[in-house]
mmCIF file of C-alpha atoms in Angstrom:
data_model
loop_
_atom_site.group_PDB
_atom_site.id
_atom_site.type_symbol
_atom_site.label_atom_id
_atom_site.label_comp_id
_atom_site.label_asym_id
_atom_site.label_seq_id
_atom_site.Cartn_x
_atom_site.Cartn_y
_atom_site.Cartn_z
ATOM 1 C CA MET A 990 0.000 0.000 0.000
ATOM 2 C CA GLY A 991 1.489 3.339 -1.021
ATOM 3 C CA LYS A 992 4.719 1.871 -2.482
ATOM 4 C CA LYS A 993 3.805 0.591 -5.952
ATOM 5 C CA LYS A 994 3.938 3.917 -7.810
ATOM 6 C CA ASP A 995 4.412 7.605 -7.086
ATOM 7 C CA LEU A 996 0.644 7.907 -6.638
ATOM 8 C CA ASP A 997 -1.480 4.931 -5.695
ATOM 9 C CA ILE A 998 -5.167 5.224 -6.517
ATOM 10 C CA TYR A 999 -7.792 3.129 -4.714
ATOM 11 C CA PRO A 1000 -11.332 3.561 -6.088
ATOM 12 C CA SER A 1001 -13.981 3.025 -3.448
ATOM 13 C CA ILE A 1002 -16.395 0.259 -4.394
ATOM 14 C CA MET A 1003 -18.853 1.694 -1.851
ATOM 15 C CA CYS A 1004 -19.352 4.628 -4.200
ATOM 16 C CA CYS A 1005 -20.359 2.388 -7.124
ATOM 17 C CA LYS A 1006 -23.913 1.239 -7.710
ATOM 18 C CA PRO A 1007 -24.178 -2.477 -6.835
ATOM 19 C CA TRP A 1008 -25.492 -3.352 -10.302
ATOM 20 C CA ASP A 1009 -22.356 -1.731 -11.778
ATOM 21 C CA PHE A 1010 -19.824 -3.557 -9.581
ATOM 22 C CA GLU A 1011 -18.661 -5.950 -12.285
ATOM 23 C CA ALA A 1012 -18.319 -3.271 -14.958
ATOM 24 C CA TYR A 1013 -16.451 -0.965 -12.578
ATOM 25 C CA VAL A 1014 -14.092 -3.744 -11.495
ATOM 26 C CA HIS A 1015 -13.195 -4.422 -15.130
ATOM 27 C CA ALA A 1016 -12.594 -0.692 -15.621
ATOM 28 C CA PHE A 1017 -10.334 -0.654 -12.561
ATOM 29 C CA GLU A 1018 -8.334 -3.560 -13.967
ATOM 30 C CA LYS A 1019 -7.850 -1.867 -17.339
ATOM 31 C CA THR A 1020 -6.558 1.347 -15.821
ATOM 32 C CA GLY A 1021 -4.165 -0.377 -13.438
ATOM 33 C CA VAL A 1022 -5.354 0.996 -10.110
ATOM 34 C CA ALA A 1023 -3.357 -0.006 -7.039
ATOM 35 C CA GLY A 1024 -6.338 -1.781 -5.510
ATOM 36 C CA ILE A 1025 -10.042 -1.628 -4.700
ATOM 37 C CA HIS A 1026 -10.995 0.208 -1.522
ATOM 38 C CA PHE A 1027 -13.561 -1.676 0.559
ATOM 39 C CA ASP A 1028 -15.272 0.091 3.472
ATOM 40 C CA VAL A 1029 -16.633 -1.826 6.458
ATOM 41 C CA MET A 1030 -18.878 0.152 8.848
ATOM 42 C CA ASP A 1031 -20.545 -1.204 11.962
ATOM 43 C CA GLY A 1032 -23.157 1.466 12.765
ATOM 44 C CA HIS A 1033 -21.390 1.943 16.109
ATOM 45 C CA TYR A 1034 -17.985 3.513 15.516
ATOM 46 C CA VAL A 1035 -19.576 5.370 12.611
ATOM 47 C CA PRO A 1036 -23.280 6.217 12.128
ATOM 48 C CA ASN A 1037 -23.644 4.040 9.046
ATOM 49 C CA ILE A 1038 -23.630 0.361 8.093
ATOM 50 C CA MET A 1039 -21.729 -0.668 4.998
ATOM 51 C CA LEU A 1040 -20.232 -3.515 3.017
ATOM 52 C CA GLY A 1041 -20.231 -6.982 4.533
ATOM 53 C CA ALA A 1042 -18.639 -10.373 4.004
ATOM 54 C CA GLU A 1043 -20.859 -11.347 1.074
ATOM 55 C CA ASP A 1044 -20.012 -8.092 -0.730
ATOM 56 C CA PHE A 1045 -16.337 -8.870 -0.196
ATOM 57 C CA LYS A 1046 -16.745 -12.371 -1.630
ATOM 58 C CA ALA A 1047 -18.497 -10.946 -4.682
ATOM 59 C CA ILE A 1048 -15.665 -8.506 -5.376
ATOM 60 C CA ARG A 1049 -13.031 -11.165 -4.744
ATOM 61 C CA ALA A 1050 -14.720 -13.481 -7.275
ATOM 62 C CA LEU A 1051 -14.566 -10.765 -9.949
ATOM 63 C CA THR A 1052 -10.890 -9.829 -9.850
ATOM 64 C CA SER A 1053 -7.360 -10.595 -8.740
ATOM 65 C CA LEU A 1054 -6.713 -6.925 -7.929
ATOM 66 C CA PRO A 1055 -5.605 -6.272 -4.345
ATOM 67 C CA ILE A 1056 -8.432 -5.321 -2.005
ATOM 68 C CA ASP A 1057 -7.852 -2.529 0.490
ATOM 69 C CA VAL A 1058 -10.130 -3.115 3.483
ATOM 70 C CA HIS A 1059 -10.865 -0.193 5.795
ATOM 71 C CA ILE A 1060 -12.587 -1.337 8.992
ATOM 72 C CA MET A 1061 -14.525 1.491 10.611
ATOM 73 C CA ALA A 1062 -15.729 -0.525 13.575
ATOM 74 C CA THR A 1063 -15.328 -0.762 17.318
ATOM 75 C CA GLU A 1064 -13.027 -3.646 18.237
ATOM 76 C CA PRO A 1065 -11.844 -4.288 14.663
ATOM 77 C CA GLU A 1066 -10.248 -7.536 15.836
ATOM 78 C CA ARG A 1067 -13.737 -9.062 15.816
ATOM 79 C CA PHE A 1068 -14.285 -8.233 12.144
ATOM 80 C CA VAL A 1069 -11.053 -9.221 10.405
ATOM 81 C CA SER A 1070 -11.880 -12.920 10.168
ATOM 82 C CA TYR A 1071 -15.076 -12.185 8.226
ATOM 83 C CA PHE A 1072 -13.013 -11.021 5.253
ATOM 84 C CA ASP A 1073 -10.699 -13.307 3.343
ATOM 85 C CA VAL A 1074 -7.787 -10.899 3.160
ATOM 86 C CA ARG A 1075 -4.797 -12.491 1.479
ATOM 87 C CA ARG A 1076 -1.164 -11.820 0.758
ATOM 88 C CA GLY A 1077 -0.996 -8.635 -1.288
ATOM 89 C CA ASP A 1078 -4.188 -7.144 0.152
ATOM 90 C CA SER A 1079 -4.162 -4.301 2.680
ATOM 91 C CA LEU A 1080 -6.213 -3.605 5.788
ATOM 92 C CA SER A 1081 -6.489 -0.572 8.036
ATOM 93 C CA PHE A 1082 -8.368 -0.012 11.278
ATOM 94 C CA HIS A 1083 -8.820 2.722 13.877
ATOM 95 C CA PRO A 1084 -6.392 2.251 16.784
ATOM 96 C CA GLU A 1085 -8.386 4.194 19.378
ATOM 97 C CA VAL A 1086 -11.160 1.565 19.262
ATOM 98 C CA SER A 1087 -8.877 -1.473 18.979
ATOM 99 C CA LEU A 1088 -8.167 -3.653 22.008
ATOM 100 C CA GLN A 1089 -4.606 -4.443 20.885
ATOM 101 C CA PRO A 1090 -3.587 -2.368 17.845
ATOM 102 C CA TYR A 1091 0.061 -3.457 17.852
ATOM 103 C CA ARG A 1092 -0.890 -7.126 18.026
ATOM 104 C CA LEU A 1093 -3.405 -6.748 15.204
ATOM 105 C CA LEU A 1094 -0.808 -5.075 12.977
ATOM 106 C CA GLU A 1095 1.614 -7.907 13.730
ATOM 107 C CA SER A 1096 -0.931 -10.575 12.799
ATOM 108 C CA LEU A 1097 -1.789 -8.869 9.514
ATOM 109 C CA ARG A 1098 1.850 -8.621 8.497
ATOM 110 C CA ALA A 1099 2.446 -12.254 9.439
ATOM 111 C CA ALA A 1100 -0.293 -13.172 6.945
ATOM 112 C CA GLY A 1101 1.338 -11.115 4.175
ATOM 113 C CA VAL A 1102 -1.273 -8.373 4.401
ATOM 114 C CA SER A 1103 -0.190 -4.736 4.294
ATOM 115 C CA ALA A 1104 -1.044 -3.374 7.749
ATOM 116 C CA GLY A 1105 -2.342 0.130 8.326
ATOM 117 C CA LEU A 1106 -3.674 2.449 10.984
ATOM 118 C CA ALA A 1107 -6.571 4.724 10.062
ATOM 119 C CA LEU A 1108 -6.709 8.126 11.727
ATOM 120 C CA SER A 1109 -9.980 10.051 11.879
ATOM 121 C CA PRO A 1110 -10.031 13.835 12.370
ATOM 122 C CA GLY A 1111 -9.359 14.600 16.023
ATOM 123 C CA VAL A 1112 -7.477 11.346 16.639
ATOM 124 C CA PRO A 1113 -3.853 12.098 17.621
ATOM 125 C CA VAL A 1114 -0.950 11.060 15.424
ATOM 126 C CA CYS A 1115 0.967 9.697 18.423
ATOM 127 C CA TYR A 1116 -0.554 6.253 17.781
ATOM 128 C CA LEU A 1117 1.798 6.003 14.816
ATOM 129 C CA GLU A 1118 4.904 6.569 16.919
ATOM 130 C CA GLU A 1119 4.141 3.468 18.983
ATOM 131 C CA CYS A 1120 3.646 1.219 15.950
ATOM 132 C CA LEU A 1121 6.232 2.277 13.364
ATOM 133 C CA ASP A 1122 8.039 -1.072 13.366
ATOM 134 C CA VAL A 1123 4.888 -2.989 12.337
ATOM 135 C CA LEU A 1124 3.215 -0.348 10.159
ATOM 136 C CA ASP A 1125 3.023 -0.386 6.351
ATOM 137 C CA PHE A 1126 0.736 2.572 5.723
ATOM 138 C CA VAL A 1127 -1.456 5.215 7.311
ATOM 139 C CA MET A 1128 -5.028 5.813 6.133
ATOM 140 C CA VAL A 1129 -5.641 9.484 6.899
ATOM 141 C CA MET A 1130 -9.271 10.558 6.975
ATOM 142 C CA ALA A 1131 -9.741 14.025 5.515
ATOM 143 C CA VAL A 1132 -13.386 13.905 6.617
ATOM 144 C CA ASN A 1133 -15.295 12.446 9.534
ATOM 145 C CA PRO A 1134 -15.735 8.756 8.711
ATOM 146 C CA GLY A 1135 -19.100 7.265 7.852
ATOM 147 C CA PHE A 1136 -20.465 8.995 4.771
ATOM 148 C CA ALA A 1137 -19.289 9.924 1.275
ATOM 149 C CA GLY A 1138 -19.457 13.441 -0.144
ATOM 150 C CA GLN A 1139 -18.120 15.436 2.819
ATOM 151 C CA LYS A 1140 -15.713 18.386 2.714
ATOM 152 C CA MET A 1141 -12.095 18.242 3.900
ATOM 153 C CA VAL A 1142 -11.661 19.282 7.550
ATOM 154 C CA PRO A 1143 -9.651 22.513 7.986
ATOM 155 C CA ASP A 1144 -6.571 21.080 9.747
ATOM 156 C CA HIS A 1145 -6.115 18.077 7.460
ATOM 157 C CA LEU A 1146 -3.051 19.344 5.548
ATOM 158 C CA ALA A 1147 -1.199 20.255 8.738
ATOM 159 C CA LYS A 1148 -1.924 16.780 10.092
ATOM 160 C CA LEU A 1149 -0.571 15.208 6.906
ATOM 161 C CA ARG A 1150 2.681 17.113 7.308
ATOM 162 C CA ARG A 1151 3.029 15.894 10.902
ATOM 163 C CA ILE A 1152 2.377 12.324 9.795
ATOM 164 C CA LYS A 1153 5.001 12.587 7.056
ATOM 165 C CA THR A 1154 7.565 13.673 9.632
ATOM 166 C CA ILE A 1155 6.722 10.782 11.948
ATOM 167 C CA VAL A 1156 6.749 7.993 9.351
ATOM 168 C CA SER A 1157 10.034 9.249 7.891
ATOM 169 C CA ARG A 1158 11.689 8.030 11.099
ATOM 170 C CA ALA A 1159 10.872 4.392 10.304
ATOM 171 C CA ASP A 1160 13.496 2.088 8.820
ATOM 172 C CA HIS A 1161 11.128 1.041 6.015
ATOM 173 C CA PRO A 1162 8.774 2.913 3.642
ATOM 174 C CA ILE A 1163 5.345 3.740 5.088
ATOM 175 C CA GLY A 1164 2.647 4.925 2.708
ATOM 176 C CA ILE A 1165 0.324 7.829 3.484
ATOM 177 C CA VAL A 1166 -3.070 7.353 1.860
ATOM 178 C CA VAL A 1167 -5.861 9.928 2.106
ATOM 179 C CA ASP A 1168 -9.545 9.044 2.221
ATOM 180 C CA GLY A 1169 -12.194 11.747 1.854
ATOM 181 C CA ASN A 1170 -12.853 14.682 -0.505
ATOM 182 C CA THR A 1171 -9.859 13.841 -2.687
ATOM 183 C CA ILE A 1172 -10.919 16.067 -5.570
ATOM 184 C CA PRO A 1173 -7.968 17.077 -7.799
ATOM 185 C CA SER A 1174 -7.506 20.538 -6.252
ATOM 186 C CA ASN A 1175 -7.377 19.030 -2.765
ATOM 187 C CA ALA A 1176 -5.306 16.035 -3.843
ATOM 188 C CA ARG A 1177 -2.584 18.307 -5.234
ATOM 189 C CA LEU A 1178 -2.233 19.977 -1.837
ATOM 190 C CA MET A 1179 -2.417 16.641 -0.029
ATOM 191 C CA HIS A 1180 0.324 15.227 -2.243
ATOM 192 C CA GLN A 1181 2.520 18.231 -1.532
ATOM 193 C CA ALA A 1182 1.902 17.686 2.198
ATOM 194 C CA GLY A 1183 3.070 14.072 2.001
ATOM 195 C CA ALA A 1184 0.288 11.861 0.644
ATOM 196 C CA THR A 1185 1.448 8.959 -1.521
ATOM 197 C CA GLY A 1186 -1.986 7.626 -2.438
ATOM 198 C CA PHE A 1187 -5.674 8.448 -2.552
ATOM 199 C CA VAL A 1188 -9.002 6.748 -2.079
ATOM 200 C CA VAL A 1189 -11.276 8.134 -4.781
ATOM 201 C CA GLY A 1190 -15.055 8.171 -4.834
ATOM 202 C CA THR A 1191 -18.060 10.260 -5.780
ATOM 203 C CA SER A 1192 -16.352 13.610 -5.180
ATOM 204 C CA SER A 1193 -13.427 12.765 -7.449
ATOM 205 C CA ILE A 1194 -13.637 10.259 -10.315
ATOM 206 C CA ILE A 1195 -16.410 7.715 -9.748
ATOM 207 C CA GLN A 1196 -18.937 9.641 -11.776
ATOM 208 C CA GLY A 1197 -20.513 9.048 -15.148
ATOM 209 C CA GLY A 1198 -20.503 5.261 -14.973
ATOM 210 C CA PRO A 1199 -17.884 2.562 -15.601
ATOM 211 C CA ASP A 1200 -17.266 3.548 -19.235
ATOM 212 C CA ALA A 1201 -16.065 6.995 -18.151
ATOM 213 C CA PHE A 1202 -13.701 5.769 -15.453
ATOM 214 C CA ALA A 1203 -10.529 5.309 -17.527
ATOM 215 C CA GLU A 1204 -10.607 8.838 -18.920
ATOM 216 C CA LYS A 1205 -11.382 10.344 -15.517
ATOM 217 C CA TYR A 1206 -8.575 8.305 -13.950
ATOM 218 C CA ARG A 1207 -5.992 9.562 -16.448
ATOM 219 C CA ASP A 1208 -7.199 13.148 -16.087
ATOM 220 C CA TYR A 1209 -7.077 12.885 -12.301
ATOM 221 C CA GLN A 1210 -3.443 11.724 -12.337
ATOM 222 C CA ALA A 1211 -2.515 14.456 -14.797
ATOM 223 C CA GLN A 1212 -4.147 17.234 -12.774
ATOM 224 C CA ILE A 1213 -2.210 16.253 -9.669
ATOM 225 C CA ALA A 1214 1.088 15.861 -11.546
ATOM 226 C CA ARG A 1215 0.851 19.293 -13.156
ATOM 227 C CA VAL A 1216 1.794 21.063 -9.939
ATOM 228 C CA GLU A 1217 4.729 18.844 -9.019
#
C-alpha cells in the first residue's frame, strides 16, 4: 500500500452502484489501479452500516486486484476474520477503538497483508509513533468517517505534514493514503503535504458510470502531476 507507484489510486467500491460492480471492477483492472478500496462500517464507531462479508466475496470473485479493506468498527479484531484478506491485500483499522492495535498489525503482516492504521479527524498522530516497526501505511481521513461526499476538515493538511515527519523516522517505507474529498484541487495539496496515495469516490472520479472511469482516472493523475 502506497509503495507501488508515485501515486497509488484506490477507487472506493462503496461509491459504485451495486449493479455496476462488475463493470467498474473491469474498468479498474484496465486502468491499473493499485487496488479496490472496501469500506466496512458497523453502525457503532460510525453512524452508518456498509459492506459486509458477502459483498467482499463478490468482489473477490470478480478480480485478482488487491483489495484494500478499511474497517470502521469498534473492536476491529472481531471483524477481520469475516473477510478473506490475502497476501498482497491491505487492511487498516482505527487504533483508538482497537483492544490491541500493535498485536493486530503484527498478525496482519504475518499473513502477508499490508497493515495500516486509520486516523480520523481529532485522533492524535501519536498512535503512529508506537507502531512504526509494524506499520506499512497510514489511512488518513480528511473527513469524519461514515459517509461519502463530505468536505475536507480545515486542519487536514497540517496533520498530513506531521504524519510525514513521523513515518520518515521508520526504517522502512510507510505509505500515506488519504480518504475523503480527494478532488484534484485538494489532492494536489495533499500530495505536496506528504500523501502517496488516494481513495477516490463520488467527489473525485467515480462519476458518469464505468465507461467513463478510464478517462477520468488519467485526467485525475494528470491534474495532480501538473503542480509537481
